[in-house]
Amino acid sequence: MKKIVECVPNISEGRRTEVIETIVDEVRKVEGVKLLDVNPDESHNRTVITFVGEPEAVKKAAFALCAKAAELIDMEKHKGEHPRIGATDVIPFIPVSNVTMEECVELANELGQEIAEKLGIPVYMYEEAAKIPERKSLPNIRKGEYEGLKQEITKPERRPDYGPPRMHLTAGATVVGARQFLIAYNINLDTDDVKIAKKIANSIREAKGGYKYVRAMGVMIEGRNVAQVTINMLNYTGTPLFRVFETVKSEAARYGVNVIGSEIVGLVPVQALLDVADFYLRLENFDRKQVLELNI
Amino acid sequence: MKKIVECVPNISEGRRTEVIETIVDEVRKVEGVKLLDVNPDESHNRTVITFVGEPEAVKKAAFALCAKAAELIDMEKHKGEHPRIGATDVIPFIPVSNVTMEECVELANELGQEIAEKLGIPVYMYEEAAKIPERKSLPNIRKGEYEGLKQEITKPERRPDYGPPRMHLTAGATVVGARQFLIAYNINLDTDDVKIAKKIANSIREAKGGYKYVRAMGVMIEGRNVAQVTINMLNYTGTPLFRVFETVKSEAARYGVNVIGSEIVGLVPVQALLDVADFYLRLENFDRKQVLELNI
């Protein structure tokens, strides 16, 4: 069974279509990699690129993309609302199938080293691949953004994990790392009272004593007159979908409110849904190898 | 997204390992086909072979297997407990991913024709690919087995759908068709009273007024002191897993009995489990294209 890793680089260009396309072409060229999404944001002047494939192919594509971005993007001229420190601002690897987080951390380190050595770009390792606890958090690394880091990069506490302690002339610096797959998940309530959605959101979010890997808010869905708990599932292995769904159902009942439905926004790893089936059918000894499509 | 078809030929040889291996090698040789299982039965003197792949590749492998079986198996000498009419006794195609039943019926017809024309073996089309209602059922086609059909094949009502109205000298006749994927599914009860399992089985099986695509029995699990409803799900699209599970739960409650767990025996198409997640999470607008692994 194939190992599958997802990679979601963010580049500091969201306006010049031909530049974005030339950079993304580097990913398209790599055999064994499938480009899933290219999402440019004009006001952020930033593009989020999503692709998947086997670990080595994905690493190769990430490096090629980073090299081309360094060539075509000049951080001295870059302006945009989103915090950033480099042409390829951040490159996370995400385990999807038959790959451990440790393998993704190793992959991230290999890529970080390669970017530093071959392109001369300083690299910071973040999240699961952080070498220093303070660098687990991306905002910490990006403090002061490109302009600020340029001044401070020689300070001991801001030295990169790989590469020289000075910014690349055009490409700035890059953050590389590994993190869990993030599932965007919404649960819709049979009420138009957004306060109830907000209370339920508070019952499941980590910040308020809820589940460790859950971020949640209560909002109104425009045009549907329906209150919604909108959720980021930061780690579906640690906090599974069914547990959050059942908790929201039970908290909603407290207010005499029903759950109308839920929705998964964008992509989801198959395991997250197999875990749901496993839970509700109370499966005994189920192995994902039994799933025909995952056998091929 | 790839089209995937499963093929499960049954050949009339379950004892001579070297013959079985030589026949199965024909499948292994075909690029784009994955052999999932080879299951020989000595007393039946019959082997069930399971493989999957894209439609054309699967058809090619099925033909090669059938040609080799015709060469190495002599029905004049074959003895075994299981009813059979030919060296390759039956070849069903089963839609797995991104393939319709109609496509599988067409594939079956192409293969049937090819077997008749190139190998001179008479072919009967069955189940979803049946050309006559009486041939939907395999036992009807196999009536009298090899020896009986040999006498009756010239009668109008027993004429094959493709090929000559006479048995192949060594290979006999072959049945080709298309059917739904069959899921073997068991539900375990918190009781040692097999009568309760039998009553619940009766509530869900078609024969007793239950679900159309369900066959079920009540049995005891040896060594676990647990009564079990053992189920064949003949069509998980028509009668989904979650509906059967919920009905068994509700019928069990009638006797004050809980469902301990359930188990899927062998392979299952991913869609059958996605449907379970969809049902319990009450998903809105879910599309299997959102599943990362199915996108690659």
Tab-separated table of C-alpha atoms in Angstrom, chain B residues 4-294:
chain	number	residue	atom	x	y	z
B	4	ILE	CA	-12.353	-0.377	-10.710
B	5	VAL	CA	-14.047	-3.691	-11.383
B	6	GLU	CA	-13.721	-6.835	-9.325
B	7	CYS	CA	-13.754	-10.272	-10.922
B	8	VAL	CA	-14.237	-13.552	-9.013
B	9	PRO	CA	-13.881	-16.553	-11.347
B	10	ASN	CA	-14.466	-20.032	-9.948
B	11	ILE	CA	-12.431	-22.786	-11.592
B	12	SER	CA	-13.069	-26.527	-11.335
B	13	GLU	CA	-9.742	-27.444	-9.756
B	14	GLY	CA	-9.084	-27.279	-6.016
B	15	ARG	CA	-6.502	-30.016	-5.521
B	16	ARG	CA	-3.559	-29.882	-7.957
B	17	THR	CA	-1.596	-26.868	-6.701
B	18	GLU	CA	0.625	-26.607	-9.784
B	19	VAL	CA	-2.397	-26.486	-12.095
B	20	ILE	CA	-4.069	-23.816	-9.950
B	21	GLU	CA	-0.868	-21.755	-9.853
B	22	THR	CA	-0.340	-21.987	-13.616
B	23	ILE	CA	-3.890	-20.779	-14.214
B	24	VAL	CA	-3.620	-17.967	-11.649
B	25	ASP	CA	-0.292	-16.899	-13.199
B	26	GLU	CA	-2.288	-15.767	-16.235
B	27	VAL	CA	-3.915	-13.159	-13.985
B	28	ARG	CA	-0.628	-12.143	-12.358
B	29	LYS	CA	0.856	-11.483	-15.812
B	30	VAL	CA	-1.694	-8.834	-16.763
B	31	GLU	CA	-0.555	-5.297	-16.018
B	32	GLY	CA	-2.983	-3.158	-14.062
B	33	VAL	CA	-4.634	-6.114	-12.359
B	34	LYS	CA	-4.176	-6.886	-8.691
B	35	LEU	CA	-4.712	-10.434	-7.461
B	36	LEU	CA	-6.409	-10.236	-4.050
B	37	ASP	CA	-7.128	-13.844	-3.161
B	38	VAL	CA	-6.812	-17.464	-4.279
B	39	ASN	CA	-9.006	-19.794	-2.269
B	40	PRO	CA	-8.861	-23.503	-3.212
B	41	ASP	CA	-11.316	-26.003	-1.698
B	42	GLU	CA	-10.283	-29.656	-1.831
B	43	SER	CA	-13.645	-31.271	-1.182
B	44	HIS	CA	-15.361	-28.985	-3.687
B	45	ASN	CA	-12.377	-29.480	-6.003
B	46	ARG	CA	-12.825	-25.833	-6.895
B	47	THR	CA	-10.860	-22.576	-6.475
B	48	VAL	CA	-12.258	-19.087	-6.069
B	49	ILE	CA	-9.934	-16.404	-7.477
B	50	THR	CA	-10.404	-12.707	-6.709
B	51	PHE	CA	-8.792	-9.843	-8.561
B	52	VAL	CA	-9.451	-6.165	-9.269
B	53	GLY	CA	-8.376	-3.519	-11.726
B	54	GLU	CA	-9.575	-1.308	-14.534
B	55	PRO	CA	-12.316	-2.857	-16.702
B	56	GLU	CA	-10.264	-3.708	-19.819
B	57	ALA	CA	-7.375	-5.174	-17.823
B	58	VAL	CA	-9.734	-7.263	-15.729
B	59	LYS	CA	-11.479	-8.594	-18.828
B	60	LYS	CA	-8.122	-9.475	-20.370
B	61	ALA	CA	-7.071	-11.366	-17.238
B	62	ALA	CA	-10.404	-13.197	-17.057
B	63	PHE	CA	-10.062	-14.343	-20.659
B	64	ALA	CA	-6.454	-15.503	-20.184
B	65	LEU	CA	-7.446	-17.438	-17.069
B	66	CYS	CA	-10.358	-19.059	-18.876
B	67	ALA	CA	-8.145	-20.071	-21.835
B	68	LYS	CA	-5.535	-21.628	-19.548
B	69	ALA	CA	-8.197	-23.470	-17.496
B	70	ALA	CA	-9.627	-24.919	-20.731
B	71	GLU	CA	-6.149	-26.236	-21.528
B	72	LEU	CA	-5.370	-27.761	-18.115
B	73	ILE	CA	-8.716	-28.928	-16.724
B	74	ASP	CA	-10.632	-31.855	-18.206
B	75	MET	CA	-14.282	-31.847	-17.180
B	76	GLU	CA	-14.622	-35.486	-18.256
B	77	LYS	CA	-12.409	-36.372	-15.308
B	78	HIS	CA	-13.561	-33.744	-12.813
B	79	LYS	CA	-15.214	-34.774	-9.544
B	80	GLY	CA	-16.212	-32.495	-6.674
B	81	GLU	CA	-19.051	-31.685	-4.298
B	82	HIS	CA	-19.862	-28.261	-5.707
B	83	PRO	CA	-22.231	-28.012	-8.699
B	84	ARG	CA	-20.287	-27.108	-11.881
B	85	ILE	CA	-20.612	-27.137	-15.647
B	86	GLY	CA	-17.164	-26.121	-16.836
B	87	ALA	CA	-13.417	-25.742	-16.300
B	88	THR	CA	-13.974	-22.052	-15.628
B	89	ASP	CA	-17.363	-22.535	-14.085
B	90	VAL	CA	-18.495	-18.977	-13.516
B	91	ILE	CA	-17.051	-15.479	-14.014
B	92	PRO	CA	-18.870	-12.604	-12.320
B	93	PHE	CA	-17.884	-8.939	-12.743
B	94	ILE	CA	-18.624	-6.656	-9.805
B	95	PRO	CA	-18.649	-2.834	-9.923
B	96	VAL	CA	-16.379	-1.393	-7.208
B	97	SER	CA	-15.456	2.235	-7.968
B	98	ASN	CA	-16.664	4.735	-10.554
B	99	VAL	CA	-18.234	1.960	-12.622
B	100	THR	CA	-21.928	1.278	-13.202
B	101	MET	CA	-23.638	-2.094	-13.243
B	102	GLU	CA	-24.461	-1.421	-16.912
B	103	GLU	CA	-20.751	-1.161	-17.701
B	104	CYS	CA	-20.147	-4.466	-15.958
B	105	VAL	CA	-22.984	-6.079	-17.927
B	106	GLU	CA	-21.389	-4.835	-21.131
B	107	LEU	CA	-17.985	-6.092	-20.037
B	108	ALA	CA	-19.522	-9.499	-19.275
B	109	ASN	CA	-21.083	-9.640	-22.734
B	110	GLU	CA	-17.801	-8.759	-24.413
B	111	LEU	CA	-16.017	-11.479	-22.457
B	112	GLY	CA	-18.767	-14.024	-23.109
B	113	GLN	CA	-18.545	-13.397	-26.831
B	114	GLU	CA	-14.755	-13.600	-26.819
B	115	ILE	CA	-14.747	-16.902	-24.913
B	116	ALA	CA	-17.300	-18.357	-27.326
B	117	GLU	CA	-15.532	-17.167	-30.471
B	118	LYS	CA	-11.893	-17.730	-29.614
B	119	LEU	CA	-12.146	-20.779	-27.373
B	120	GLY	CA	-15.281	-22.445	-28.774
B	121	ILE	CA	-16.797	-22.718	-25.297
B	122	PRO	CA	-20.580	-22.241	-24.966
B	123	VAL	CA	-21.361	-19.306	-22.642
B	124	TYR	CA	-24.431	-18.542	-20.518
B	125	MET	CA	-25.087	-15.004	-19.258
B	126	TYR	CA	-26.397	-14.765	-15.646
B	127	GLU	CA	-27.574	-12.412	-12.877
B	128	GLU	CA	-27.635	-8.765	-14.027
B	129	ALA	CA	-26.291	-9.863	-17.435
B	130	ALA	CA	-28.952	-12.545	-18.004
B	131	LYS	CA	-30.647	-12.373	-21.404
B	132	ILE	CA	-33.548	-14.578	-20.271
B	133	PRO	CA	-35.202	-14.137	-16.839
B	134	GLU	CA	-34.713	-17.848	-15.984
B	135	ARG	CA	-30.959	-17.382	-16.322
B	136	LYS	CA	-30.740	-14.701	-13.653
B	137	SER	CA	-30.312	-17.592	-11.240
B	138	LEU	CA	-27.083	-19.582	-11.415
B	139	PRO	CA	-28.623	-22.889	-10.180
B	140	ASN	CA	-31.069	-22.801	-13.112
B	141	ILE	CA	-28.197	-22.594	-15.585
B	142	ARG	CA	-26.233	-25.329	-13.809
B	143	LYS	CA	-29.175	-27.765	-13.612
B	144	GLY	CA	-27.924	-31.320	-14.245
B	145	GLU	CA	-24.338	-30.038	-13.966
B	146	TYR	CA	-21.694	-30.797	-16.586
B	147	GLU	CA	-22.924	-34.309	-17.255
B	148	GLY	CA	-26.615	-33.344	-17.594
B	149	LEU	CA	-26.042	-30.179	-19.623
B	150	LYS	CA	-23.915	-32.186	-22.060
B	151	GLN	CA	-27.055	-34.162	-22.988
B	152	GLU	CA	-29.481	-31.245	-22.974
B	153	ILE	CA	-27.475	-28.401	-24.486
B	154	THR	CA	-29.055	-28.830	-27.923
B	155	LYS	CA	-32.579	-28.335	-26.519
B	156	PRO	CA	-33.912	-24.854	-27.357
B	157	GLU	CA	-34.398	-23.858	-23.684
B	158	ARG	CA	-30.822	-24.794	-22.826
B	159	ARG	CA	-29.011	-23.287	-25.799
B	160	PRO	CA	-26.124	-21.041	-24.748
B	161	ASP	CA	-26.250	-17.247	-25.177
B	162	TYR	CA	-22.932	-17.277	-27.060
B	163	GLY	CA	-21.088	-20.048	-28.868
B	164	PRO	CA	-22.044	-23.457	-30.212
B	165	PRO	CA	-24.865	-25.616	-28.764
B	166	ARG	CA	-22.378	-28.296	-27.771
B	167	MET	CA	-20.023	-28.693	-24.836
B	168	HIS	CA	-16.306	-27.909	-25.302
B	169	LEU	CA	-14.490	-31.266	-25.333
B	170	THR	CA	-12.572	-30.640	-22.112
B	171	ALA	CA	-13.737	-27.276	-20.766
B	172	GLY	CA	-17.519	-27.824	-20.820
B	173	ALA	CA	-19.467	-24.575	-20.600
B	174	THR	CA	-18.946	-21.274	-18.769
B	175	VAL	CA	-21.292	-18.844	-17.045
B	176	VAL	CA	-20.434	-15.132	-17.287
B	177	GLY	CA	-22.269	-12.254	-15.669
B	178	ALA	CA	-22.388	-9.191	-13.464
B	179	ARG	CA	-23.571	-8.832	-9.894
B	180	GLN	CA	-23.362	-6.521	-6.941
B	181	PHE	CA	-20.558	-6.702	-4.391
B	182	LEU	CA	-21.484	-9.026	-1.553
B	183	ILE	CA	-20.550	-7.966	1.980
B	184	ALA	CA	-20.314	-10.614	4.676
B	185	TYR	CA	-21.452	-8.889	7.852
B	186	ASN	CA	-22.075	-10.236	11.367
B	187	ILE	CA	-23.726	-8.579	14.344
B	188	ASN	CA	-22.962	-9.951	17.816
B	189	LEU	CA	-25.505	-9.901	20.615
B	190	ASP	CA	-25.149	-9.650	24.358
B	191	THR	CA	-26.945	-12.982	24.875
B	192	ASP	CA	-26.218	-16.701	24.683
B	193	ASP	CA	-29.748	-17.384	23.457
B	194	VAL	CA	-29.457	-18.314	19.786
B	195	LYS	CA	-33.256	-18.207	19.456
B	196	ILE	CA	-33.133	-14.428	19.822
B	197	ALA	CA	-30.514	-14.207	17.059
B	198	LYS	CA	-32.728	-16.369	14.833
B	199	LYS	CA	-35.775	-14.167	15.492
B	200	ILE	CA	-33.797	-11.035	14.698
B	201	ALA	CA	-32.398	-12.662	11.538
B	202	ASN	CA	-35.981	-13.339	10.451
B	203	SER	CA	-36.884	-9.695	10.954
B	204	ILE	CA	-34.276	-8.506	8.452
B	205	ARG	CA	-34.143	-11.231	5.795
B	206	GLU	CA	-36.026	-10.837	2.551
B	207	ALA	CA	-37.463	-14.344	2.732
B	208	LYS	CA	-39.371	-13.375	5.894
B	209	GLY	CA	-40.538	-9.919	4.843
B	210	GLY	CA	-37.323	-8.098	5.734
B	211	TYR	CA	-34.939	-6.142	3.545
B	212	LYS	CA	-34.782	-6.994	-0.129
B	213	TYR	CA	-31.014	-7.564	-0.342
B	214	VAL	CA	-30.449	-9.342	2.960
B	215	ARG	CA	-29.868	-12.982	3.730
B	216	ALA	CA	-29.469	-13.725	7.433
B	217	MET	CA	-29.299	-16.519	10.009
B	218	GLY	CA	-29.009	-16.744	13.773
B	219	VAL	CA	-25.995	-18.752	15.002
B	220	MET	CA	-23.817	-19.223	18.092
B	221	ILE	CA	-20.179	-18.104	17.989
B	222	GLU	CA	-18.122	-21.051	19.125
B	223	GLY	CA	-16.126	-20.450	22.299
B	224	ARG	CA	-17.506	-16.974	22.917
B	225	ASN	CA	-20.964	-17.866	24.230
B	226	VAL	CA	-22.399	-15.137	22.088
B	227	ALA	CA	-25.370	-15.341	19.720
B	228	GLN	CA	-24.793	-13.779	16.314
B	229	VAL	CA	-26.875	-12.597	13.390
B	230	THR	CA	-24.774	-13.589	10.386
B	231	ILE	CA	-25.674	-11.652	7.261
B	232	ASN	CA	-25.000	-11.585	3.540
B	233	MET	CA	-25.549	-8.081	2.227
B	234	LEU	CA	-26.319	-8.751	-1.445
B	235	ASN	CA	-26.475	-5.098	-2.458
B	236	TYR	CA	-25.155	-2.453	-0.057
B	237	THR	CA	-26.550	0.342	-2.214
B	238	GLY	CA	-30.090	-1.020	-2.088
B	239	THR	CA	-29.931	-2.080	1.559
B	240	PRO	CA	-27.174	-0.194	3.389
B	241	LEU	CA	-25.178	-1.455	6.376
B	242	PHE	CA	-26.383	1.240	8.771
B	243	ARG	CA	-30.046	0.408	8.163
B	244	VAL	CA	-29.512	-3.273	8.910
B	245	PHE	CA	-27.425	-2.438	11.979
B	246	GLU	CA	-30.056	-0.035	13.346
B	247	THR	CA	-32.858	-2.535	12.728
B	248	VAL	CA	-30.969	-5.304	14.509
B	249	LYS	CA	-30.334	-2.914	17.428
B	250	SER	CA	-33.994	-2.034	17.646
B	251	GLU	CA	-35.197	-5.639	17.330
B	252	ALA	CA	-32.671	-6.756	19.953
B	253	ALA	CA	-33.954	-4.115	22.373
B	254	ARG	CA	-37.354	-5.803	22.088
B	255	TYR	CA	-35.762	-8.762	23.926
B	256	GLY	CA	-33.768	-6.603	26.341
B	257	VAL	CA	-30.606	-7.520	24.454
B	258	ASN	CA	-27.783	-5.178	23.393
B	259	VAL	CA	-25.613	-5.259	20.302
B	260	ILE	CA	-22.030	-5.884	21.452
B	261	GLY	CA	-20.441	-5.200	18.118
B	262	SER	CA	-20.412	-6.067	14.455
B	263	GLU	CA	-17.808	-7.323	12.050
B	264	ILE	CA	-17.118	-7.122	8.372
B	265	VAL	CA	-15.667	-10.390	7.077
B	266	GLY	CA	-13.236	-9.938	4.202
B	267	LEU	CA	-13.358	-7.069	1.773
B	268	VAL	CA	-15.697	-4.113	1.611
B	269	PRO	CA	-15.960	-1.295	-0.945
B	270	VAL	CA	-15.120	2.074	0.609
B	271	GLN	CA	-18.503	3.475	-0.477
B	272	ALA	CA	-20.337	1.097	1.878
B	273	LEU	CA	-18.473	2.636	4.846
B	274	LEU	CA	-18.678	6.221	3.553
B	275	ASP	CA	-22.458	5.708	3.449
B	276	VAL	CA	-22.318	4.745	7.134
B	277	ALA	CA	-20.384	7.907	8.069
B	278	ASP	CA	-22.727	9.970	5.893
B	279	PHE	CA	-25.785	8.566	7.672
B	280	TYR	CA	-24.622	8.968	11.256
B	281	LEU	CA	-23.007	12.387	10.823
B	282	ARG	CA	-26.060	13.493	8.801
B	283	LEU	CA	-23.698	14.895	6.186
B	284	GLU	CA	-24.966	17.562	3.834
B	285	ASN	CA	-23.711	17.625	0.229
B	286	PHE	CA	-20.983	15.098	0.840
B	287	ASP	CA	-19.153	13.969	-2.292
B	288	ARG	CA	-16.732	11.040	-2.335
B	289	LYS	CA	-14.371	13.256	-4.318
B	290	GLN	CA	-13.696	14.970	-0.997
B	291	VAL	CA	-11.942	11.830	0.204
B	292	LEU	CA	-8.257	12.486	-0.341
B	293	GLU	CA	-7.233	8.926	-1.152
B	294	LEU	CA	-9.981	8.553	-3.765
